[in-house]
């Protein structure tokens, strides 16, 4: 059997194993577009270190990136403004709280704990919005995903309508001087980036960029400087899976970031991996995606700590 067929079989096996757990999860329901998702969808795409793509399941199905956008805004803020400007406004410590919690903004200092909780992502997005157009940010997002992706206007409108909690934390941070004055513009950028539609092939491309130290898996050109890739992967490992990041690091041992739309991007051993399964666990992580990653990490020996 060829190496390619082996990889395809591995993906199919990982999906078959994960399917058995889907009934443990539920789709997100805070906006109608997510509530309408089919919880039985499940897909995985992988790009090997040699650049070969493999997919299985519903890999052409589009879904909104949601919190995976937080990785992109962090990367681009670091690239355009530098480490000092970014980490002056946002920390790099796990919060241990759910993604939309902002209690620590009142009890533990002004700065959001990290760029992957909502408060932190709205902060990195605000830094970008003060300096660049949304189209420039979207242009960079397309490079990360290796394709012409775009926000879904319906998801965007629903995010705006449901975004009272995000709006509250943004105005609280503005009152403390963490955010500048243009709060509605920052939220607009944040919600728009959350609403970008992708499939697992796009996430695997993003994973491959991170896995290779910042290079495009198709032409080898640098998309992200290596220093920034290493910062971002460290924060993905410690904060990328909401308040389930510690358990994910222990059991799977890969830098990863999930979104409430059901996507997960992961990287390790030169592989870029994208999974999709909208049935989520209580912390907001894809039940099927986590199981697929557990299987792949074990079989490909990707766990950083094993
Ligand atoms: N748009 C979502 C929010 O900010 C993103 C949630 C997520 O994927 O964690 O509430």
PDB file of C-alpha atoms and ligand atoms in Angstrom:
ATOM      1  CA  UNK A   1       0.000   0.000   0.000  1.00  0.00           C
ATOM      2  CA  UNK A   2       1.376   3.442  -0.911  1.00  0.00           C
ATOM      3  CA  UNK A   3       2.139   6.062   1.699  1.00  0.00           C
ATOM      4  CA  UNK A   4      -0.750   8.186   0.357  1.00  0.00           C
ATOM      5  CA  UNK A   5      -3.240   5.368   0.739  1.00  0.00           C
ATOM      6  CA  UNK A   6      -1.974   4.743   4.277  1.00  0.00           C
ATOM      7  CA  UNK A   7      -2.641   8.364   5.173  1.00  0.00           C
ATOM      8  CA  UNK A   8      -6.104   8.254   3.657  1.00  0.00           C
ATOM      9  CA  UNK A   9      -6.890   5.114   5.613  1.00  0.00           C
ATOM     10  CA  UNK A  10      -5.569   6.702   8.792  1.00  0.00           C
ATOM     11  CA  UNK A  11      -7.896   9.681   8.315  1.00  0.00           C
ATOM     12  CA  UNK A  12     -10.855   7.390   7.669  1.00  0.00           C
ATOM     13  CA  UNK A  13     -10.054   5.375  10.783  1.00  0.00           C
ATOM     14  CA  UNK A  14      -9.720   8.509  12.891  1.00  0.00           C
ATOM     15  CA  UNK A  15     -13.098   9.727  11.639  1.00  0.00           C
ATOM     16  CA  UNK A  16     -14.772   6.350  12.246  1.00  0.00           C
ATOM     17  CA  UNK A  17     -13.391   6.305  15.813  1.00  0.00           C
ATOM     18  CA  UNK A  18     -14.553   9.889  16.470  1.00  0.00           C
ATOM     19  CA  UNK A  19     -18.050   9.355  15.072  1.00  0.00           C
ATOM     20  CA  UNK A  20     -18.910   7.165  18.031  1.00  0.00           C
ATOM     21  CA  UNK A  21     -18.597  10.165  20.365  1.00  0.00           C
ATOM     22  CA  UNK A  22     -20.649  12.761  18.468  1.00  0.00           C
ATOM     23  CA  UNK A  23     -23.816  12.167  20.486  1.00  0.00           C
ATOM     24  CA  UNK A  24     -21.953  13.535  23.538  1.00  0.00           C
ATOM     25  CA  UNK A  25     -21.949  17.034  22.014  1.00  0.00           C
ATOM     26  CA  UNK A  26     -24.377  19.732  20.955  1.00  0.00           C
ATOM     27  CA  UNK A  27     -24.231  22.481  18.342  1.00  0.00           C
ATOM     28  CA  UNK A  28     -23.792  26.038  19.568  1.00  0.00           C
ATOM     29  CA  UNK A  29     -27.079  27.901  19.793  1.00  0.00           C
ATOM     30  CA  UNK A  30     -26.296  31.571  20.461  1.00  0.00           C
ATOM     31  CA  UNK A  31     -26.900  32.514  16.807  1.00  0.00           C
ATOM     32  CA  UNK A  32     -29.355  30.875  14.351  1.00  0.00           C
ATOM     33  CA  UNK A  33     -26.670  30.036  11.744  1.00  0.00           C
ATOM     34  CA  UNK A  34     -24.792  27.888  14.260  1.00  0.00           C
ATOM     35  CA  UNK A  35     -27.929  26.436  15.831  1.00  0.00           C
ATOM     36  CA  UNK A  36     -28.949  25.165  12.378  1.00  0.00           C
ATOM     37  CA  UNK A  37     -25.739  23.147  11.899  1.00  0.00           C
ATOM     38  CA  UNK A  38     -25.980  19.383  11.464  1.00  0.00           C
ATOM     39  CA  UNK A  39     -24.259  17.773  14.504  1.00  0.00           C
ATOM     40  CA  UNK A  40     -23.384  14.612  12.561  1.00  0.00           C
ATOM     41  CA  UNK A  41     -21.030  16.383  10.137  1.00  0.00           C
ATOM     42  CA  UNK A  42     -17.412  15.376  10.624  1.00  0.00           C
ATOM     43  CA  UNK A  43     -14.335  16.065   8.501  1.00  0.00           C
ATOM     44  CA  UNK A  44     -10.569  16.126   8.642  1.00  0.00           C
ATOM     45  CA  UNK A  45      -7.917  17.429   6.255  1.00  0.00           C
ATOM     46  CA  UNK A  46      -4.177  17.105   6.663  1.00  0.00           C
ATOM     47  CA  UNK A  47      -1.169  18.451   4.820  1.00  0.00           C
ATOM     48  CA  UNK A  48       1.911  16.269   5.218  1.00  0.00           C
ATOM     49  CA  UNK A  49       5.419  17.690   5.508  1.00  0.00           C
ATOM     50  CA  UNK A  50       5.905  16.908   1.784  1.00  0.00           C
ATOM     51  CA  UNK A  51       2.937  19.160   0.927  1.00  0.00           C
ATOM     52  CA  UNK A  52       0.470  16.355   0.072  1.00  0.00           C
ATOM     53  CA  UNK A  53      -3.197  17.008   0.982  1.00  0.00           C
ATOM     54  CA  UNK A  54      -5.521  14.304   2.315  1.00  0.00           C
ATOM     55  CA  UNK A  55      -9.146  14.704   3.315  1.00  0.00           C
ATOM     56  CA  UNK A  56     -11.990  12.627   4.563  1.00  0.00           C
ATOM     57  CA  UNK A  57     -15.618  13.195   5.535  1.00  0.00           C
ATOM     58  CA  UNK A  58     -17.432  16.488   4.885  1.00  0.00           C
ATOM     59  CA  UNK A  59     -14.266  18.386   4.005  1.00  0.00           C
ATOM     60  CA  UNK A  60     -15.972  20.657   1.477  1.00  0.00           C
ATOM     61  CA  UNK A  61     -18.540  21.841   4.033  1.00  0.00           C
ATOM     62  CA  UNK A  62     -18.129  25.535   4.920  1.00  0.00           C
ATOM     63  CA  UNK A  63     -18.436  26.850   8.476  1.00  0.00           C
ATOM     64  CA  UNK A  64     -17.518  30.088  10.276  1.00  0.00           C
ATOM     65  CA  UNK A  65     -14.052  30.247  11.817  1.00  0.00           C
ATOM     66  CA  UNK A  66     -15.285  32.017  14.979  1.00  0.00           C
ATOM     67  CA  UNK A  67     -12.473  31.947  17.571  1.00  0.00           C
ATOM     68  CA  UNK A  68      -9.899  30.620  15.119  1.00  0.00           C
ATOM     69  CA  UNK A  69      -9.916  34.249  13.933  1.00  0.00           C
ATOM     70  CA  UNK A  70      -8.153  35.101  17.205  1.00  0.00           C
ATOM     71  CA  UNK A  71      -4.981  33.399  15.974  1.00  0.00           C
ATOM     72  CA  UNK A  72      -5.056  35.440  12.775  1.00  0.00           C
ATOM     73  CA  UNK A  73      -5.573  38.773  14.506  1.00  0.00           C
ATOM     74  CA  UNK A  74      -2.792  37.958  16.978  1.00  0.00           C
ATOM     75  CA  UNK A  75      -0.378  37.016  14.184  1.00  0.00           C
ATOM     76  CA  UNK A  76      -1.163  40.078  12.129  1.00  0.00           C
ATOM     77  CA  UNK A  77      -1.014  42.427  15.120  1.00  0.00           C
ATOM     78  CA  UNK A  78       2.434  41.014  15.971  1.00  0.00           C
ATOM     79  CA  UNK A  79       3.553  41.345  12.356  1.00  0.00           C
ATOM     80  CA  UNK A  80       2.348  44.904  11.857  1.00  0.00           C
ATOM     81  CA  UNK A  81       2.808  46.429  15.339  1.00  0.00           C
ATOM     82  CA  UNK A  82       5.457  44.298  17.048  1.00  0.00           C
ATOM     83  CA  UNK A  83       5.593  42.257  20.249  1.00  0.00           C
ATOM     84  CA  UNK A  84       5.944  45.207  22.585  1.00  0.00           C
ATOM     85  CA  UNK A  85       2.874  47.060  21.368  1.00  0.00           C
ATOM     86  CA  UNK A  86       0.743  43.915  21.495  1.00  0.00           C
ATOM     87  CA  UNK A  87       1.843  42.488  24.853  1.00  0.00           C
ATOM     88  CA  UNK A  88       1.654  45.923  26.406  1.00  0.00           C
ATOM     89  CA  UNK A  89      -2.121  45.610  25.996  1.00  0.00           C
ATOM     90  CA  UNK A  90      -2.757  41.875  26.336  1.00  0.00           C
ATOM     91  CA  UNK A  91      -1.140  39.158  28.471  1.00  0.00           C
ATOM     92  CA  UNK A  92       0.051  35.659  27.568  1.00  0.00           C
ATOM     93  CA  UNK A  93      -1.268  33.656  30.517  1.00  0.00           C
ATOM     94  CA  UNK A  94      -4.058  31.055  30.509  1.00  0.00           C
ATOM     95  CA  UNK A  95      -7.108  32.426  32.295  1.00  0.00           C
ATOM     96  CA  UNK A  96      -8.773  29.130  33.209  1.00  0.00           C
ATOM     97  CA  UNK A  97     -12.099  30.874  32.558  1.00  0.00           C
ATOM     98  CA  UNK A  98     -14.587  30.399  29.710  1.00  0.00           C
ATOM     99  CA  UNK A  99     -13.804  32.376  26.541  1.00  0.00           C
ATOM    100  CA  UNK A 100     -16.411  35.074  27.102  1.00  0.00           C
ATOM    101  CA  UNK A 101     -15.744  35.605  30.796  1.00  0.00           C
ATOM    102  CA  UNK A 102     -14.403  39.009  31.784  1.00  0.00           C
ATOM    103  CA  UNK A 103     -14.496  38.874  35.552  1.00  0.00           C
ATOM    104  CA  UNK A 104     -10.675  39.091  35.727  1.00  0.00           C
ATOM    105  CA  UNK A 105     -10.736  42.485  34.002  1.00  0.00           C
ATOM    106  CA  UNK A 106     -12.125  43.751  37.296  1.00  0.00           C
ATOM    107  CA  UNK A 107     -10.310  41.523  39.789  1.00  0.00           C
ATOM    108  CA  UNK A 108      -6.828  40.906  38.346  1.00  0.00           C
ATOM    109  CA  UNK A 109      -5.658  44.080  36.614  1.00  0.00           C
ATOM    110  CA  UNK A 110      -6.673  45.877  33.455  1.00  0.00           C
ATOM    111  CA  UNK A 111      -5.073  43.730  30.752  1.00  0.00           C
ATOM    112  CA  UNK A 112      -6.991  40.773  29.316  1.00  0.00           C
ATOM    113  CA  UNK A 113      -5.157  37.575  30.305  1.00  0.00           C
ATOM    114  CA  UNK A 114      -4.416  36.356  26.774  1.00  0.00           C
ATOM    115  CA  UNK A 115      -5.275  37.031  23.108  1.00  0.00           C
ATOM    116  CA  UNK A 116      -7.566  33.980  22.799  1.00  0.00           C
ATOM    117  CA  UNK A 117     -10.248  34.927  25.288  1.00  0.00           C
ATOM    118  CA  UNK A 118     -12.774  37.338  23.791  1.00  0.00           C
ATOM    119  CA  UNK A 119     -11.508  40.335  25.762  1.00  0.00           C
ATOM    120  CA  UNK A 120      -7.959  39.687  24.507  1.00  0.00           C
ATOM    121  CA  UNK A 121      -9.015  39.127  20.912  1.00  0.00           C
ATOM    122  CA  UNK A 122     -11.103  42.297  20.873  1.00  0.00           C
ATOM    123  CA  UNK A 123      -7.973  44.072  22.142  1.00  0.00           C
ATOM    124  CA  UNK A 124      -5.649  42.732  19.412  1.00  0.00           C
ATOM    125  CA  UNK A 125      -8.370  43.478  16.855  1.00  0.00           C
ATOM    126  CA  UNK A 126      -8.640  47.057  18.155  1.00  0.00           C
ATOM    127  CA  UNK A 127      -4.904  47.559  17.638  1.00  0.00           C
ATOM    128  CA  UNK A 128      -5.313  46.381  14.050  1.00  0.00           C
ATOM    129  CA  UNK A 129      -8.451  48.451  13.451  1.00  0.00           C
ATOM    130  CA  UNK A 130      -6.613  51.580  14.571  1.00  0.00           C
ATOM    131  CA  UNK A 131      -3.994  50.992  11.904  1.00  0.00           C
ATOM    132  CA  UNK A 132      -5.278  48.996   8.923  1.00  0.00           C
ATOM    133  CA  UNK A 133      -8.432  48.470   6.877  1.00  0.00           C
ATOM    134  CA  UNK A 134     -10.537  45.339   7.244  1.00  0.00           C
ATOM    135  CA  UNK A 135      -9.720  44.506   3.635  1.00  0.00           C
ATOM    136  CA  UNK A 136      -6.018  44.386   4.475  1.00  0.00           C
ATOM    137  CA  UNK A 137      -6.741  42.043   7.390  1.00  0.00           C
ATOM    138  CA  UNK A 138      -8.911  39.896   5.124  1.00  0.00           C
ATOM    139  CA  UNK A 139      -6.129  39.825   2.517  1.00  0.00           C
ATOM    140  CA  UNK A 140      -3.760  38.413   5.128  1.00  0.00           C
ATOM    141  CA  UNK A 141      -6.451  35.937   6.237  1.00  0.00           C
ATOM    142  CA  UNK A 142      -6.667  34.667   2.649  1.00  0.00           C
ATOM    143  CA  UNK A 143      -2.905  34.056   2.644  1.00  0.00           C
ATOM    144  CA  UNK A 144      -3.150  32.088   5.890  1.00  0.00           C
ATOM    145  CA  UNK A 145      -5.950  29.916   4.467  1.00  0.00           C
ATOM    146  CA  UNK A 146      -4.351  29.678   1.008  1.00  0.00           C
ATOM    147  CA  UNK A 147      -7.548  30.771  -0.754  1.00  0.00           C
ATOM    148  CA  UNK A 148      -9.978  33.640  -1.327  1.00  0.00           C
ATOM    149  CA  UNK A 149     -12.115  33.310   1.785  1.00  0.00           C
ATOM    150  CA  UNK A 150     -14.693  35.884   2.924  1.00  0.00           C
ATOM    151  CA  UNK A 151     -17.060  36.625   5.803  1.00  0.00           C
ATOM    152  CA  UNK A 152     -20.674  35.428   5.648  1.00  0.00           C
ATOM    153  CA  UNK A 153     -22.911  38.507   5.922  1.00  0.00           C
ATOM    154  CA  UNK A 154     -25.671  36.551   7.696  1.00  0.00           C
ATOM    155  CA  UNK A 155     -23.315  35.181  10.371  1.00  0.00           C
ATOM    156  CA  UNK A 156     -21.840  38.656  10.757  1.00  0.00           C
ATOM    157  CA  UNK A 157     -25.286  40.258  11.252  1.00  0.00           C
ATOM    158  CA  UNK A 158     -26.266  37.581  13.758  1.00  0.00           C
ATOM    159  CA  UNK A 159     -23.007  38.058  15.685  1.00  0.00           C
ATOM    160  CA  UNK A 160     -23.665  41.804  15.877  1.00  0.00           C
ATOM    161  CA  UNK A 161     -27.220  41.195  17.092  1.00  0.00           C
ATOM    162  CA  UNK A 162     -26.131  38.632  19.712  1.00  0.00           C
ATOM    163  CA  UNK A 163     -22.974  40.470  20.752  1.00  0.00           C
ATOM    164  CA  UNK A 164     -24.134  42.232  23.911  1.00  0.00           C
ATOM    165  CA  UNK A 165     -21.614  40.527  26.143  1.00  0.00           C
ATOM    166  CA  UNK A 166     -18.724  41.295  23.780  1.00  0.00           C
ATOM    167  CA  UNK A 167     -19.959  44.878  23.522  1.00  0.00           C
ATOM    168  CA  UNK A 168     -20.054  45.156  27.346  1.00  0.00           C
ATOM    169  CA  UNK A 169     -16.504  43.918  27.792  1.00  0.00           C
ATOM    170  CA  UNK A 170     -15.260  46.180  24.995  1.00  0.00           C
ATOM    171  CA  UNK A 171     -16.776  49.277  26.618  1.00  0.00           C
ATOM    172  CA  UNK A 172     -15.429  48.204  30.018  1.00  0.00           C
ATOM    173  CA  UNK A 173     -11.933  47.925  28.504  1.00  0.00           C
ATOM    174  CA  UNK A 174     -12.373  51.264  26.777  1.00  0.00           C
ATOM    175  CA  UNK A 175     -13.254  52.849  30.143  1.00  0.00           C
ATOM    176  CA  UNK A 176      -9.996  51.469  31.547  1.00  0.00           C
ATOM    177  CA  UNK A 177      -7.906  52.780  28.667  1.00  0.00           C
ATOM    178  CA  UNK A 178      -7.094  49.297  27.262  1.00  0.00           C
ATOM    179  CA  UNK A 179      -9.067  50.041  24.070  1.00  0.00           C
ATOM    180  CA  UNK A 180      -9.134  53.285  22.113  1.00  0.00           C
ATOM    181  CA  UNK A 181     -12.305  55.249  21.407  1.00  0.00           C
ATOM    182  CA  UNK A 182     -13.618  53.528  18.285  1.00  0.00           C
ATOM    183  CA  UNK A 183     -15.268  50.613  20.083  1.00  0.00           C
ATOM    184  CA  UNK A 184     -17.984  49.921  17.508  1.00  0.00           C
ATOM    185  CA  UNK A 185     -15.363  49.759  14.750  1.00  0.00           C
ATOM    186  CA  UNK A 186     -13.259  47.280  16.779  1.00  0.00           C
ATOM    187  CA  UNK A 187     -16.314  45.088  17.325  1.00  0.00           C
ATOM    188  CA  UNK A 188     -17.183  45.294  13.647  1.00  0.00           C
ATOM    189  CA  UNK A 189     -13.726  43.963  12.692  1.00  0.00           C
ATOM    190  CA  UNK A 190     -13.927  41.276  15.411  1.00  0.00           C
ATOM    191  CA  UNK A 191     -17.383  39.989  14.393  1.00  0.00           C
ATOM    192  CA  UNK A 192     -16.533  40.151  10.675  1.00  0.00           C
ATOM    193  CA  UNK A 193     -13.398  38.054  11.110  1.00  0.00           C
ATOM    194  CA  UNK A 194     -15.317  35.505  13.246  1.00  0.00           C
ATOM    195  CA  UNK A 195     -17.798  35.201  10.333  1.00  0.00           C
ATOM    196  CA  UNK A 196     -15.204  34.151   7.709  1.00  0.00           C
ATOM    197  CA  UNK A 197     -16.257  30.870   6.090  1.00  0.00           C
ATOM    198  CA  UNK A 198     -13.760  28.060   5.520  1.00  0.00           C
ATOM    199  CA  UNK A 199     -13.581  24.286   5.165  1.00  0.00           C
ATOM    200  CA  UNK A 200     -11.123  21.842   6.726  1.00  0.00           C
ATOM    201  CA  UNK A 201      -8.739  22.152   3.775  1.00  0.00           C
ATOM    202  CA  UNK A 202      -8.315  25.840   4.603  1.00  0.00           C
ATOM    203  CA  UNK A 203      -7.642  25.002   8.257  1.00  0.00           C
ATOM    204  CA  UNK A 204      -5.076  22.361   7.254  1.00  0.00           C
ATOM    205  CA  UNK A 205      -3.343  25.031   5.153  1.00  0.00           C
ATOM    206  CA  UNK A 206      -3.222  27.343   8.167  1.00  0.00           C
ATOM    207  CA  UNK A 207      -1.891  24.470  10.301  1.00  0.00           C
ATOM    208  CA  UNK A 208       0.782  23.716   7.714  1.00  0.00           C
ATOM    209  CA  UNK A 209       1.919  27.367   7.703  1.00  0.00           C
ATOM    210  CA  UNK A 210       2.347  27.169  11.481  1.00  0.00           C
ATOM    211  CA  UNK A 211       3.904  23.670  11.347  1.00  0.00           C
ATOM    212  CA  UNK A 212       6.597  24.808   8.907  1.00  0.00           C
ATOM    213  CA  UNK A 213       7.671  27.892  10.852  1.00  0.00           C
ATOM    214  CA  UNK A 214       5.567  30.259   8.728  1.00  0.00           C
ATOM    215  CA  UNK A 215       5.928  29.058   5.129  1.00  0.00           C
ATOM    216  CA  UNK A 216       3.279  28.420   2.488  1.00  0.00           C
ATOM    217  CA  UNK A 217       2.890  24.656   1.933  1.00  0.00           C
ATOM    218  CA  UNK A 218       2.346  25.273  -1.772  1.00  0.00           C
ATOM    219  CA  UNK A 219       5.237  27.549  -2.753  1.00  0.00           C
ATOM    220  CA  UNK A 220       7.487  27.721   0.329  1.00  0.00           C
ATOM    221  CA  UNK A 221       7.221  31.510   0.578  1.00  0.00           C
ATOM    222  CA  UNK A 222       7.274  33.038   4.044  1.00  0.00           C
ATOM    223  CA  UNK A 223       3.805  34.119   5.206  1.00  0.00           C
ATOM    224  CA  UNK A 224       4.626  34.601   8.912  1.00  0.00           C
ATOM    225  CA  UNK A 225       8.090  35.227  10.434  1.00  0.00           C
ATOM    226  CA  UNK A 226       9.379  32.221  12.453  1.00  0.00           C
ATOM    227  CA  UNK A 227       9.647  34.174  15.721  1.00  0.00           C
ATOM    228  CA  UNK A 228       5.953  35.071  15.529  1.00  0.00           C
ATOM    229  CA  UNK A 229       5.008  31.477  14.688  1.00  0.00           C
ATOM    230  CA  UNK A 230       6.786  30.277  17.819  1.00  0.00           C
ATOM    231  CA  UNK A 231       5.016  32.862  20.044  1.00  0.00           C
ATOM    232  CA  UNK A 232       1.633  32.008  18.591  1.00  0.00           C
ATOM    233  CA  UNK A 233       2.108  28.228  18.844  1.00  0.00           C
ATOM    234  CA  UNK A 234       3.086  28.572  22.518  1.00  0.00           C
ATOM    235  CA  UNK A 235      -0.099  30.549  23.211  1.00  0.00           C
ATOM    236  CA  UNK A 236      -2.155  28.031  21.202  1.00  0.00           C
ATOM    237  CA  UNK A 237      -0.771  25.210  23.340  1.00  0.00           C
ATOM    238  CA  UNK A 238      -1.571  26.949  26.625  1.00  0.00           C
ATOM    239  CA  UNK A 239      -4.781  28.842  25.718  1.00  0.00           C
ATOM    240  CA  UNK A 240      -6.075  27.551  22.368  1.00  0.00           C
ATOM    241  CA  UNK A 241      -8.788  25.150  23.532  1.00  0.00           C
ATOM    242  CA  UNK A 242     -10.697  27.456  25.883  1.00  0.00           C
ATOM    243  CA  UNK A 243     -10.699  26.267  29.499  1.00  0.00           C
ATOM    244  CA  UNK A 244      -9.978  22.755  28.191  1.00  0.00           C
ATOM    245  CA  UNK A 245      -6.451  23.722  27.046  1.00  0.00           C
ATOM    246  CA  UNK A 246      -4.621  21.936  29.888  1.00  0.00           C
ATOM    247  CA  UNK A 247      -6.411  18.645  29.325  1.00  0.00           C
ATOM    248  CA  UNK A 248      -5.894  18.911  25.550  1.00  0.00           C
ATOM    249  CA  UNK A 249      -2.144  19.515  26.068  1.00  0.00           C
ATOM    250  CA  UNK A 250      -1.927  16.497  28.377  1.00  0.00           C
ATOM    251  CA  UNK A 251      -3.899  14.107  26.178  1.00  0.00           C
ATOM    252  CA  UNK A 252      -2.976  15.278  22.665  1.00  0.00           C
ATOM    253  CA  UNK A 253       0.061  17.530  23.107  1.00  0.00           C
ATOM    254  CA  UNK A 254      -0.298  19.812  20.077  1.00  0.00           C
ATOM    255  CA  UNK A 255      -0.713  23.562  19.558  1.00  0.00           C
ATOM    256  CA  UNK A 256      -4.339  23.962  18.450  1.00  0.00           C
ATOM    257  CA  UNK A 257      -7.148  26.505  18.319  1.00  0.00           C
ATOM    258  CA  UNK A 258     -10.825  25.755  18.224  1.00  0.00           C
ATOM    259  CA  UNK A 259     -13.842  27.825  17.258  1.00  0.00           C
ATOM    260  CA  UNK A 260     -17.436  27.544  18.329  1.00  0.00           C
ATOM    261  CA  UNK A 261     -18.416  26.944  14.703  1.00  0.00           C
ATOM    262  CA  UNK A 262     -16.933  23.435  15.111  1.00  0.00           C
ATOM    263  CA  UNK A 263     -13.499  23.921  13.538  1.00  0.00           C
ATOM    264  CA  UNK A 264     -10.097  23.110  15.047  1.00  0.00           C
ATOM    265  CA  UNK A 265      -6.701  23.949  13.544  1.00  0.00           C
ATOM    266  CA  UNK A 266      -3.710  22.007  14.859  1.00  0.00           C
ATOM    267  CA  UNK A 267      -0.076  21.562  13.904  1.00  0.00           C
ATOM    268  CA  UNK A 268       2.847  19.363  14.802  1.00  0.00           C
ATOM    269  CA  UNK A 269       5.640  17.248  13.326  1.00  0.00           C
ATOM    270  CA  UNK A 270       5.457  19.268  10.114  1.00  0.00           C
ATOM    271  CA  UNK A 271       1.755  18.371   9.633  1.00  0.00           C
ATOM    272  CA  UNK A 272      -1.057  20.895   9.331  1.00  0.00           C
ATOM    273  CA  UNK A 273      -4.431  19.530  10.430  1.00  0.00           C
ATOM    274  CA  UNK A 274      -7.948  20.947  10.152  1.00  0.00           C
ATOM    275  CA  UNK A 275     -11.014  19.280  11.643  1.00  0.00           C
ATOM    276  CA  UNK A 276     -14.704  20.128  11.588  1.00  0.00           C
ATOM    277  CA  UNK A 277     -17.504  18.727  13.723  1.00  0.00           C
ATOM    278  CA  UNK A 278     -20.167  21.128  15.014  1.00  0.00           C
ATOM    279  CA  UNK A 279     -21.183  18.951  17.979  1.00  0.00           C
ATOM    280  CA  UNK A 280     -19.402  20.711  20.861  1.00  0.00           C
ATOM    281  CA  UNK A 281     -18.543  19.709  24.416  1.00  0.00           C
ATOM    282  CA  UNK A 282     -19.465  21.876  27.421  1.00  0.00           C
ATOM    283  CA  UNK A 283     -16.334  24.021  26.950  1.00  0.00           C
ATOM    284  CA  UNK A 284     -17.086  24.815  23.305  1.00  0.00           C
ATOM    285  CA  UNK A 285     -14.632  22.388  21.674  1.00  0.00           C
ATOM    286  CA  UNK A 286     -15.635  20.026  18.865  1.00  0.00           C
ATOM    287  CA  UNK A 287     -16.193  16.552  20.326  1.00  0.00           C
ATOM    288  CA  UNK A 288     -15.422  14.823  17.027  1.00  0.00           C
ATOM    289  CA  UNK A 289     -12.471  17.103  16.228  1.00  0.00           C
ATOM    290  CA  UNK A 290     -10.811  16.361  19.555  1.00  0.00           C
ATOM    291  CA  UNK A 291     -11.236  12.604  19.055  1.00  0.00           C
ATOM    292  CA  UNK A 292      -9.807  12.778  15.536  1.00  0.00           C
ATOM    293  CA  UNK A 293      -6.816  14.750  16.800  1.00  0.00           C
ATOM    294  CA  UNK A 294      -6.281  12.302  19.636  1.00  0.00           C
ATOM    295  CA  UNK A 295      -6.194   9.434  17.125  1.00  0.00           C
ATOM    296  CA  UNK A 296      -3.868  11.238  14.704  1.00  0.00           C
ATOM    297  CA  UNK A 297      -1.538  12.483  17.421  1.00  0.00           C
ATOM    298  CA  UNK A 298      -1.128   8.929  18.693  1.00  0.00           C
ATOM    299  CA  UNK A 299      -0.765   7.189  15.328  1.00  0.00           C
ATOM    300  CA  UNK A 300       1.563   9.797  13.780  1.00  0.00           C
ATOM    301  CA  UNK A 301       3.416  10.225  17.095  1.00  0.00           C
ATOM    302  CA  UNK A 302       2.861  13.961  17.151  1.00  0.00           C
ATOM    303  CA  UNK A 303       2.449  14.558  20.909  1.00  0.00           C
ATOM    304  CA  UNK A 304       5.136  17.102  21.812  1.00  0.00           C
ATOM    305  CA  UNK A 305       5.564  15.604  25.254  1.00  0.00           C
ATOM    306  CA  UNK A 306       5.359  11.881  24.536  1.00  0.00           C
TER     307      UNK A 306
HETATM  308  N1  LIG B   1     -18.100  35.033  17.773  1.00  0.00           N
HETATM  309  C1  LIG B   1     -17.953  34.340  18.990  1.00  0.00           C
HETATM  310  C2  LIG B   1     -17.999  35.270  20.171  1.00  0.00           C
HETATM  311  O1  LIG B   1     -17.227  36.159  20.256  1.00  0.00           O
HETATM  312  C3  LIG B   1     -16.696  33.535  18.971  1.00  0.00           C
HETATM  313  C4  LIG B   1     -16.837  32.479  19.947  1.00  0.00           C
HETATM  314  C5  LIG B   1     -15.846  31.359  19.824  1.00  0.00           C
HETATM  315  O2  LIG B   1     -15.641  30.757  18.768  1.00  0.00           O
HETATM  316  O3  LIG B   1     -15.284  31.059  20.871  1.00  0.00           O
HETATM  317  O4  LIG B   1     -18.818  35.151  21.035  1.00  0.00           O
END
